GROMACS .gro file of C-alpha atoms in nm:
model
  129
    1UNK     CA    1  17.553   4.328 -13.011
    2UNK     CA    2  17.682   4.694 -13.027
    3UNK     CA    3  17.450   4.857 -12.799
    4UNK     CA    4  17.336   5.227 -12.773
    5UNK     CA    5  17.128   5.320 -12.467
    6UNK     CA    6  16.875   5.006 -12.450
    7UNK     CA    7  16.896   4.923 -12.789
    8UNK     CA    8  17.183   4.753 -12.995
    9UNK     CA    9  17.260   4.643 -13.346
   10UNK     CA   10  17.382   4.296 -13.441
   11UNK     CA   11  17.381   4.024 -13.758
   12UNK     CA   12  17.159   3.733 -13.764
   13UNK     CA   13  17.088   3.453 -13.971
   14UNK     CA   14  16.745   3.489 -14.187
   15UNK     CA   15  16.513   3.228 -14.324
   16UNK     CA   16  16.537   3.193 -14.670
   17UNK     CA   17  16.897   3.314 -14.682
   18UNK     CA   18  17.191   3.086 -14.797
   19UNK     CA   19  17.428   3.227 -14.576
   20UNK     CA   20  17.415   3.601 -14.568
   21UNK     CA   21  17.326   3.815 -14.273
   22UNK     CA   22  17.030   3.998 -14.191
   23UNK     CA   23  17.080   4.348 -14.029
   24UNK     CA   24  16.952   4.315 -13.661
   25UNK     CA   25  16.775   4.603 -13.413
   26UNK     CA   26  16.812   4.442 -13.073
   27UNK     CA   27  16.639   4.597 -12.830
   28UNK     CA   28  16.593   4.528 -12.448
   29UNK     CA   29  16.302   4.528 -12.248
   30UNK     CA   30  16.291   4.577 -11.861
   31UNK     CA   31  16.096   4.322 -11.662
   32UNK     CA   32  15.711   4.386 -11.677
   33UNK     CA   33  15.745   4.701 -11.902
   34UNK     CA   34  15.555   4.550 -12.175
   35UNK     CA   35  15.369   4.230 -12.029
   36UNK     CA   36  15.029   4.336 -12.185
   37UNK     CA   37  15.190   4.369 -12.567
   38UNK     CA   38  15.021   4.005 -12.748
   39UNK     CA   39  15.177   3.756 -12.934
   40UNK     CA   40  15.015   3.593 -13.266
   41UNK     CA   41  15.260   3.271 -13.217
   42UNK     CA   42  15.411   3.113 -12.894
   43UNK     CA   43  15.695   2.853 -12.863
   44UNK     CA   44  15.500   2.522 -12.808
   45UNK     CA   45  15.492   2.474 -12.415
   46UNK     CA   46  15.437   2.877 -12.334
   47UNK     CA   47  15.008   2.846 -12.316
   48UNK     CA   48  15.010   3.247 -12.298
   49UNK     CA   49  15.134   3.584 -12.372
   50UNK     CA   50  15.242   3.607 -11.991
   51UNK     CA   51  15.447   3.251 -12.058
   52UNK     CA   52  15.637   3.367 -12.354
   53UNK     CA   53  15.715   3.752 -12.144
   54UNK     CA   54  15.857   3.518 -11.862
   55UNK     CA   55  16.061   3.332 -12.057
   56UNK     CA   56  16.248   3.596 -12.235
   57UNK     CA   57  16.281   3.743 -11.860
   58UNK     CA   58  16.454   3.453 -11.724
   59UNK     CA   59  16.598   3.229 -12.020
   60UNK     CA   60  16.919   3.419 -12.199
   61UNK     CA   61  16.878   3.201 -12.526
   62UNK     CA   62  16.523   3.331 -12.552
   63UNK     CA   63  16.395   3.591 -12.809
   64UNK     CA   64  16.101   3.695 -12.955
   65UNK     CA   65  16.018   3.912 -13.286
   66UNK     CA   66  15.824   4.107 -13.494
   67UNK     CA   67  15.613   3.903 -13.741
   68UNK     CA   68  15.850   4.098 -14.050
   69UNK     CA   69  16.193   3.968 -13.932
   70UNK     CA   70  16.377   3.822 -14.176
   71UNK     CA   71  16.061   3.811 -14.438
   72UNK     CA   72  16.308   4.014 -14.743
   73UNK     CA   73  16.471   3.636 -14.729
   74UNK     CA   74  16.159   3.531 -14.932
   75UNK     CA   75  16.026   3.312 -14.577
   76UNK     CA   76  15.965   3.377 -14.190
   77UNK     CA   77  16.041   3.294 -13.841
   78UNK     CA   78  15.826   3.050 -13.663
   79UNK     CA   79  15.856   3.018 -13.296
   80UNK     CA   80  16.140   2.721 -13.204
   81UNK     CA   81  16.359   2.842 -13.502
   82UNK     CA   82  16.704   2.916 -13.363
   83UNK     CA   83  16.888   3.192 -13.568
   84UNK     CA   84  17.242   3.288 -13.470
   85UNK     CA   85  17.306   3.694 -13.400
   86UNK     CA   86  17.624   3.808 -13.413
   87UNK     CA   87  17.779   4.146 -13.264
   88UNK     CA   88  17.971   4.298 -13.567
   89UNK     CA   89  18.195   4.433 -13.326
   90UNK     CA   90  18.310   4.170 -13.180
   91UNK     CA   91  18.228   3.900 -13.374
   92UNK     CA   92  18.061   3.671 -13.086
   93UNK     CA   93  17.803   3.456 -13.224
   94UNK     CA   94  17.519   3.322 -13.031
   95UNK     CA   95  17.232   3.057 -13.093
   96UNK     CA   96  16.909   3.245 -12.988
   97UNK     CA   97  16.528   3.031 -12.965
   98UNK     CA   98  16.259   3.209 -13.093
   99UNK     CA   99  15.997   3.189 -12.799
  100UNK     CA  100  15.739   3.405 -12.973
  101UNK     CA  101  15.655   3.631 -13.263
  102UNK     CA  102  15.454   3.972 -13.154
  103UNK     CA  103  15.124   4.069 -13.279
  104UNK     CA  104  15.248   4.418 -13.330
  105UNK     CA  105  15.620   4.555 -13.292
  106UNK     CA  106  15.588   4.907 -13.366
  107UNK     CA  107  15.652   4.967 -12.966
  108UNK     CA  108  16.044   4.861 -13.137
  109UNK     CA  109  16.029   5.106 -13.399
  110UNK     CA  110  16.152   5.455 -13.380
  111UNK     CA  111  15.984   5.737 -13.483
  112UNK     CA  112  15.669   5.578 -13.410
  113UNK     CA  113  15.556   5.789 -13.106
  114UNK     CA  114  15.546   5.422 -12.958
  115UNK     CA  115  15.908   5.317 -12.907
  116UNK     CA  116  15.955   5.433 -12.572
  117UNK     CA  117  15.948   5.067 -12.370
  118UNK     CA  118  16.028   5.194 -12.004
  119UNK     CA  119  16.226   5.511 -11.928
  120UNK     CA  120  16.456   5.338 -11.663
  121UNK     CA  121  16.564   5.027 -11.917
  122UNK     CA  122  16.912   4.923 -11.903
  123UNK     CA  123  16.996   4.748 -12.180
  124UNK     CA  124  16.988   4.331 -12.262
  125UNK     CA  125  17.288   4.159 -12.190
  126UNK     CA  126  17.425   4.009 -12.499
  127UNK     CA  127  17.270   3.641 -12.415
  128UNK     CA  128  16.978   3.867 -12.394
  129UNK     CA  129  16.946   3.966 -12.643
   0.00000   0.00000   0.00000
């Protein structure tokens, strides 16, 4: 992903799509910054919000997203989906789990008064991402 402070830009694969990319915001999240934020859907085997935080903590392939991505493909995300992101710079492709979808993302979303997820973030690796 091409990153800029804690947040980076990449290509993913959307549902509903045959093939073309969906424009990605990537954005990293320091552990226990955001543990209380909910989810509305969980990857089967994660009985809790906490579950799902922990697993995007310590599992690279995991992601979770806001309950819009990829919905201008005429379809969502479910949790267990696998979409590939891609850094445009680079071109490096990776196969990322969805672990869960959030209740509310507008923590993500600039110019929200709300996207400021931890002042000392570094940001996600690329498998992090």
């Amino acid at each position: 992903m091409h990153r800029r402070g804690r947040n980076a830009t990449g290509r993913a694969t959307g549902p509903g799509r045959t093939g073309l990319p969906l424009d990605t915001a990537v954005a990293g999240v320091p552990d226990g910054a955001i543990t209380g934020i909910a989810f509305r859907e969980r990857l089967a085997g994660l009985p809790g919000d906490a579950a799902v935080w922990r697993a995007l903590a310590t599992d690279p392939r995991c992601v979770v997203i806001d309950a819009l991505f990829g919905s201008t493909g005429g379809d969502y995300y479910d949790p267990g989906d696998s979409p590939a992101v891609t850094d445009p710079r680079t071109g490096r492709t990776e196969q990322k789990t969805i672990a869960g979808v959030l209740a509310n993302g507008m923590v993500f979303y600039p110019g929200t008064g709300a996207s400021d997820v931890g002042s000392s973030s570094t940001p996600a690796p690329p498998s992090s991402a």
